[in-house]
XYZ file of C-alpha atoms in Angstrom:
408
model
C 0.000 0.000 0.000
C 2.662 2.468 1.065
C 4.695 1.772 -1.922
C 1.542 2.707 -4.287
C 0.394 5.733 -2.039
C 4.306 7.353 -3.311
C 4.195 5.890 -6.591
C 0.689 8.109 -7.126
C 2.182 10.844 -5.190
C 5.607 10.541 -7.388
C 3.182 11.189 -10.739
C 0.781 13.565 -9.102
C 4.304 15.618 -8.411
C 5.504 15.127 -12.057
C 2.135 15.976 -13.643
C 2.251 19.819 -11.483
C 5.883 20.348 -12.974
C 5.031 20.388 -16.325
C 4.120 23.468 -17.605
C 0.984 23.923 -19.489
C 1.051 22.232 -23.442
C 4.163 21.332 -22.246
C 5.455 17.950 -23.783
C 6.766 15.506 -20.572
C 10.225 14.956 -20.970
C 11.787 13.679 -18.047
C 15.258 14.764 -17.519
C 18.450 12.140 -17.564
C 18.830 12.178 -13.849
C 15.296 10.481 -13.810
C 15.679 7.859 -15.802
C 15.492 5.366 -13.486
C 12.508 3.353 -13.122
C 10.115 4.761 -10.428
C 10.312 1.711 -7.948
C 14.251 2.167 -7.970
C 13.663 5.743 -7.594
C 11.511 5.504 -4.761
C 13.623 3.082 -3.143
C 16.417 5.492 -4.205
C 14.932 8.417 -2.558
C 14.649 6.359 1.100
C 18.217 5.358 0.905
C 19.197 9.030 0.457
C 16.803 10.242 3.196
C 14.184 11.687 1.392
C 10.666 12.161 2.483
C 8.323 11.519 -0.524
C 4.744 12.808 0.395
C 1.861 13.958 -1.416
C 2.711 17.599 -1.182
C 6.710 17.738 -1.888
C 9.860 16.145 -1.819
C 12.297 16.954 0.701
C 15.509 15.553 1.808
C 16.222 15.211 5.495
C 19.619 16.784 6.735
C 21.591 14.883 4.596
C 20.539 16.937 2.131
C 23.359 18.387 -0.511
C 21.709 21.873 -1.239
C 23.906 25.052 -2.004
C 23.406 28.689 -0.493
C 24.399 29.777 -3.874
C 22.445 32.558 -6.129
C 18.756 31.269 -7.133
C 20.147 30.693 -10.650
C 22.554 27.894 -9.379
C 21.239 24.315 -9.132
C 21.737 22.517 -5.778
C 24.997 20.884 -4.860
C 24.721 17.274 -5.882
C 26.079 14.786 -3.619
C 29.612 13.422 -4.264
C 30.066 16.895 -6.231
C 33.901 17.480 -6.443
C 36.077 19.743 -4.303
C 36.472 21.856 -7.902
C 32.648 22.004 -8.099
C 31.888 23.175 -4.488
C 34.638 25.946 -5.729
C 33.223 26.859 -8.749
C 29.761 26.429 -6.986
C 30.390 29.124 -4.435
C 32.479 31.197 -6.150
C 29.936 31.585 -9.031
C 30.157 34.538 -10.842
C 33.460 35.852 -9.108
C 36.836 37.229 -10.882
C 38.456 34.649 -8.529
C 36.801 31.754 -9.093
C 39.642 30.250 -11.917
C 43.052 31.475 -9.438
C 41.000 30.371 -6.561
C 40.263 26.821 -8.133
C 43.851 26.632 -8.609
C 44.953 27.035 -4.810
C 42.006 24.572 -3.884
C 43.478 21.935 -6.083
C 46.948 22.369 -5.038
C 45.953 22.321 -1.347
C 43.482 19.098 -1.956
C 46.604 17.085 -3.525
C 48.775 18.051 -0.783
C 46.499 16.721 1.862
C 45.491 13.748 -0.124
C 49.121 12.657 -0.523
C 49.948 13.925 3.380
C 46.813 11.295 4.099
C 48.652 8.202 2.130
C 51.692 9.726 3.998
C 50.632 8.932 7.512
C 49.060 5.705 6.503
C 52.482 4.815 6.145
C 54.074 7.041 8.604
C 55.582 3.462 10.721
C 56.059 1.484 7.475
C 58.609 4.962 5.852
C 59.844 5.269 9.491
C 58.626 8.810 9.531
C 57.799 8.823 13.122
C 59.862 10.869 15.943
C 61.381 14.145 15.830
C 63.294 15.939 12.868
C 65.787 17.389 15.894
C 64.931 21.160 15.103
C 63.040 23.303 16.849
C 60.413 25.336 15.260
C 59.431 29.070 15.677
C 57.037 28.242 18.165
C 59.687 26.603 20.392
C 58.645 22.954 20.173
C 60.095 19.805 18.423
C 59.859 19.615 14.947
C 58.359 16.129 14.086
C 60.044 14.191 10.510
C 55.887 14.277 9.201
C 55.789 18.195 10.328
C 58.469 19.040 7.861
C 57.575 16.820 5.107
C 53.710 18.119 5.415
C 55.531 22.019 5.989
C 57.831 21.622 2.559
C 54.796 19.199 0.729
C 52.503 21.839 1.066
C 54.993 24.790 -0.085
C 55.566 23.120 -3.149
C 52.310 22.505 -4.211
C 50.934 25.839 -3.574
C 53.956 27.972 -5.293
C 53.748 25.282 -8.574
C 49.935 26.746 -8.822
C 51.827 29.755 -10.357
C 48.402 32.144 -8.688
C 49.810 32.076 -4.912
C 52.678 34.933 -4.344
C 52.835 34.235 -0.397
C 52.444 31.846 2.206
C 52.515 32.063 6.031
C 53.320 28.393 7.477
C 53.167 27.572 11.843
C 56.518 25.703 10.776
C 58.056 29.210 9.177
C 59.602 32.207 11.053
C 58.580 34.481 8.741
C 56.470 34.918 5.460
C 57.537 32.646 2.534
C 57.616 34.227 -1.169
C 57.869 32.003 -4.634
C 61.713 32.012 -5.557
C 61.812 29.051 -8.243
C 58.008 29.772 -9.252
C 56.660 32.789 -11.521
C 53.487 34.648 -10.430
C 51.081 34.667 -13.432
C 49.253 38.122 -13.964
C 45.904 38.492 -12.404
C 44.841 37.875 -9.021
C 47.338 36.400 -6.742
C 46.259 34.688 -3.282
C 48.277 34.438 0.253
C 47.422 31.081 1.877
C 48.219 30.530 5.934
C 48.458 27.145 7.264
C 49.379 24.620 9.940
C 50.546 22.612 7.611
C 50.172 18.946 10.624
C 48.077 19.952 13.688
C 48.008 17.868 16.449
C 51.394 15.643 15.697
C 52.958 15.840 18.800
C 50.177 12.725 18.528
C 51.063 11.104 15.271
C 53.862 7.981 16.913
C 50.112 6.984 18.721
C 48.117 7.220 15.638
C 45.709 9.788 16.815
C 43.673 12.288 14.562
C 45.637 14.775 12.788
C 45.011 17.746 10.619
C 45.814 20.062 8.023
C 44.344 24.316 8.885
C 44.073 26.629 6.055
C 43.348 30.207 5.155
C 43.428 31.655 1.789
C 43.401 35.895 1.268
C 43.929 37.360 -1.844
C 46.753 39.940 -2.267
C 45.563 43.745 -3.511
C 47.037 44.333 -6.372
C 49.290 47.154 -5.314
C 50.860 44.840 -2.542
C 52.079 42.433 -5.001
C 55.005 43.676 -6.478
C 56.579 44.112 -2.830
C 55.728 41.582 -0.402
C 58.251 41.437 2.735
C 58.052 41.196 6.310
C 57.221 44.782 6.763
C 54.699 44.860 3.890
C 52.800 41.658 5.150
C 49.572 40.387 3.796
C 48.693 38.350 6.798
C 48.751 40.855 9.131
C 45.388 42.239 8.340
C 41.893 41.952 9.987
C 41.273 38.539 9.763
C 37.614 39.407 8.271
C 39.886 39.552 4.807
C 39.801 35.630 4.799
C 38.157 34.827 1.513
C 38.022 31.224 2.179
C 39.333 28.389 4.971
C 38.983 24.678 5.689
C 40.927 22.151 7.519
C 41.819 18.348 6.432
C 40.884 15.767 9.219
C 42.937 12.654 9.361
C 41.505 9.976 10.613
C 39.560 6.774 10.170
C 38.309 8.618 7.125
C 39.650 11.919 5.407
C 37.252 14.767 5.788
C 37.736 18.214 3.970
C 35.752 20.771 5.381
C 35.826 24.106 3.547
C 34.208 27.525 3.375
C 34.018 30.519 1.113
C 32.002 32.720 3.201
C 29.159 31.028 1.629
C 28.161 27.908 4.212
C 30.436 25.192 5.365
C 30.554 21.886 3.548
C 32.168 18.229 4.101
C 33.933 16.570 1.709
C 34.943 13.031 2.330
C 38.179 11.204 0.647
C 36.923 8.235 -1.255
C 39.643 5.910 -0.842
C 38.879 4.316 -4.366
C 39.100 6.937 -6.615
C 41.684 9.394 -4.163
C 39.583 12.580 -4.953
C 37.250 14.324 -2.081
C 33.607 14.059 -2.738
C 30.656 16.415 -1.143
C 28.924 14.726 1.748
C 27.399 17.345 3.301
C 26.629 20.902 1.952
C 26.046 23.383 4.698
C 26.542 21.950 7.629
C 25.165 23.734 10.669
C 26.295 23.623 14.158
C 23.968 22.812 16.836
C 22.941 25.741 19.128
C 23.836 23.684 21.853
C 25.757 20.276 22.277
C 26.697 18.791 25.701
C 30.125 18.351 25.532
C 33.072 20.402 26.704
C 36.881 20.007 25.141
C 39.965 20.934 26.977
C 42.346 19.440 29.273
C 40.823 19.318 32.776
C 44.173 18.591 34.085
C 44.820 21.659 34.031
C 41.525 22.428 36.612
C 43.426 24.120 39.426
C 45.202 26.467 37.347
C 42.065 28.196 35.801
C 40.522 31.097 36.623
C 37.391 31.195 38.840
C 34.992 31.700 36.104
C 35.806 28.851 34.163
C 36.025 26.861 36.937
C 32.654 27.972 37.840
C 31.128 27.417 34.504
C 32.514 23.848 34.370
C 31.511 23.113 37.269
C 28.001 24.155 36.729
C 27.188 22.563 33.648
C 28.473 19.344 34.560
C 26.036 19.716 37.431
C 23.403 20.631 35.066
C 23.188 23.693 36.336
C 24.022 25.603 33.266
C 21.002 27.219 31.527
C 20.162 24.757 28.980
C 19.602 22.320 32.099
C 21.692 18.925 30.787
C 24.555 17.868 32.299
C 27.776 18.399 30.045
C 30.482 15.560 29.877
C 33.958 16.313 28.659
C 35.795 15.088 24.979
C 39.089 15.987 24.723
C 41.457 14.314 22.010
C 44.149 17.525 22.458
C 44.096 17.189 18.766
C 41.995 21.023 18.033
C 40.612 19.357 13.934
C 39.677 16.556 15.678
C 38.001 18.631 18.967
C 36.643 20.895 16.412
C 34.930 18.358 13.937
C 32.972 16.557 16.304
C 31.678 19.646 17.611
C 30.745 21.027 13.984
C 28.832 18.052 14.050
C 27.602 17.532 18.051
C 27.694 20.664 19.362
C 29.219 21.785 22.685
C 32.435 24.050 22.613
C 36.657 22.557 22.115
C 39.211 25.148 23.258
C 41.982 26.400 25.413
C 41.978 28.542 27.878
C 45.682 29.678 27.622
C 47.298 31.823 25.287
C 48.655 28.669 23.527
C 46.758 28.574 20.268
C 47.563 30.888 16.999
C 45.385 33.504 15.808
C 46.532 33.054 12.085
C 46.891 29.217 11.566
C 44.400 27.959 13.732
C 42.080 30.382 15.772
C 41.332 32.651 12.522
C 40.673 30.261 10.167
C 38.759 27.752 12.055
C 36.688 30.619 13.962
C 35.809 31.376 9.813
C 34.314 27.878 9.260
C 31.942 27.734 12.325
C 30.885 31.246 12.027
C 29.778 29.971 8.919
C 28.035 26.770 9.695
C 25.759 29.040 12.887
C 28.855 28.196 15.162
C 31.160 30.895 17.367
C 34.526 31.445 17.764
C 35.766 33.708 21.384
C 38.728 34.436 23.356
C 36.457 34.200 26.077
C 35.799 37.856 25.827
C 35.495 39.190 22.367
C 35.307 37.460 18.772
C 38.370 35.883 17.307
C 36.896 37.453 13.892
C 37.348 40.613 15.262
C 40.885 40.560 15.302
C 44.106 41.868 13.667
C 47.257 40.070 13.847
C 49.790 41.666 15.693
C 52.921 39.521 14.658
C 52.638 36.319 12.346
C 52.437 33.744 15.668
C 50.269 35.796 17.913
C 48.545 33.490 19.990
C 45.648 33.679 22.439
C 42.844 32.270 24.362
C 40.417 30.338 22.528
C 36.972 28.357 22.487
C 35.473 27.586 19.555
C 31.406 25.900 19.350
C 27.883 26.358 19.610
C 27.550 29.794 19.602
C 24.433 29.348 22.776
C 27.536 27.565 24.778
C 30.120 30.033 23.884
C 27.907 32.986 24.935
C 27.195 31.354 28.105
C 30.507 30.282 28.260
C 31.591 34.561 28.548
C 28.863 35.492 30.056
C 31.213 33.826 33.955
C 33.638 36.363 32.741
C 37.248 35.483 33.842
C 37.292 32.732 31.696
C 41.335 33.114 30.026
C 44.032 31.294 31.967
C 47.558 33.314 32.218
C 50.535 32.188 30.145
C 51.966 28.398 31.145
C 54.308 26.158 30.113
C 53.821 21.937 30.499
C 55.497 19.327 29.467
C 53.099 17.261 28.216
């Protein structure tokens, strides 16, 4: 019965779509026979009803102009780009830098599949900019990602957690037109790679003014402007599957690696982040060296105390992707209360993405997206999530822990 009450429902839809004396033609992407369609449409998680059609939240629909069609699922990480970018004088250099970062990541993911077999594991025995050990995968992602980005011939600077300073193309030309500056933490979270724990590639891409270009230096620095210049960020996830999430100011959508074919495919086109989520992310080992208001705020929603009413429990990987990604997807709030994280290669870029999937980004007292680097590594509080948590999260005050130092 059910299956005929959508098969007459299917045709009643079909017969209002056709415009009067028009001739029914259905299109190629209907071509299947309407009992595999039907049982098509429940796989994919759409409703069929009488009235409409509607997809549940798996739903691959872009926040594009009205003239663009809807994402379709398993679109590629050049069609999401092209999709977004649609009708922009960017969208051809910025399709370039996409690809260049995508093939990077892809080939860092095979990399630390095999990061025990190549004996990549351990320290490099330098010591980075930031003061901690260089790992051998940090500076084969760092110099992996370099080259990629300067063969694009479109990107005439790069910014890199692994670099003391800006980077400019020395054995690559610049091609006229628009020209791009791309930040990155180019292996985030590898201080837990020898245990096999998520890892990820941060990004941030900003495109150079035209008068800058011809005289890029330390003093004449495209990164150190308000961070609200970001045209477009993402991070790589590496884990028991690849995820690319990426934004152009436009939504935030996933992109899985499909293993078979080694190219990312859409699986999720603007994602939103729950108002809420009940989960917290930082190291609680760290409890007696907090401030009172975050004390007081953990303690209270663990209680269920907090205003939504549900007791909170705590997720903390200590790798931020991997902290960040589940709460994209769960809800809650990852961060650190320290002046530990980055503004440019991590807080910036990833405050981007959540602001636009509904999400919030804070140094526990003002918006990360209302900054302006100081220096290249600034760092600074952070606590990234729901954007309900975060604001309840500020509203204890006394939230950001002074400057420490742990080993481990």
């Amino acid at each position: 019965v059910i299956f005929f009450v959508n098969l007459l429902c299917l045709l009643q839809i079909e017969a209002k779509n056709i415009p009067s004396g028009a001739v029914a033609s259905p299109p190629a992407a209907k071509s299947l026979p309407l009992r595999r369609r039907i049982f098509k449409s429940k796989k994919l998680g759409i409703k069929v009803g009488c009235g409409s059609i509607q997809r549940k939240n798996v739903a691959v629909r872009s926040s594009a102009r009205p003239s663009q069609a809807p994402l379709p699922l398993y679109a590629s990480t050049i069609d999401v780009t092209r999709n977004d970018l649609y009708g922009s004088d960017s969208t051809e250099g910025m399709t370039r830098v996409i690809d260049a970062l995508e093939k990077a990541c892809i080939e860092i993911s095979t990399a630390l599949a095999r990061v025990n077999i190549d004996r990549r594991t351990g320290d490099q025995g330098d010591i980075n900019i930031q003061g901690e050990k260089q790992k051998k995968i940090d500076v084969y992602a760092n110099e992996l990602i370099k080259r990629k980005l300067f063969e694009s011939g479109v990107v005439g600077a790069i910014a890199s957690e692994e670099e003391d300073d800006i980077v400019l193309p020395s054995n690559h030309s610049v091609e006229k037109g628009p020209i791009y500056a791309v930040a990155f933490d180019p292996l985030d979270g590898s201080s837990n790679i020898d245990c096999s724990v998520p890892t990820g590639t941060i990004f941030s891409i900003y495109q150079i003014p035209e008068e800058q270009r011809d005289s890029l230096d330390s003093t004449n620095n495209p990164f150190l402007s308000p961070v609200t210049s970001i045209i477009a960020s993402g991070y790589v996830m590496y884990s028991s599957a690849t995820s690319l999430v990426l934004s152009f100011g436009k939504g935030t959508h996933i992109l899985s690696l499909d293993p078979d074919t080694r190219k990312f495919v859409l699986t999720g086109a603007n994602m939103r982040v729950p108002n809420r989520g009940p989960y917290y992310s930082l190291n609680e080992g760290r409890y007696f060296d907090w401030p009172n208001g975050l004390r007081n705020y953990i303690s209270d929603v663990k209680q269920g105390k907090g205003t939504w009413g549900k007791k909170y429990s705590s997720r903390y990987v200590c790798s931020l992707v991997a902290d960040v990604h589940r709460t994209i997807l769960y809800g809650g709030w990852a961060g650190n209360p320290r002046p530990h994280l980055r503004l440019l290669f991590e807080a910036a870029p990833l405050s981007f993405i959540l602001d636009q999937a509904g999400g919030k980004g804070s140094d526990g007292n003002r918006p990360i997206l209302s900054y302006t680097p100081d220096t290249l590594h600034q760092r600074l509080p952070v606590f990234l999530g729901s954007s309900e948590d975060i604001e309840e999260l500020e509203s204890y005050g006394d939230v950001q822990q002074g400057k420490a130092n742990y080993e481990a």
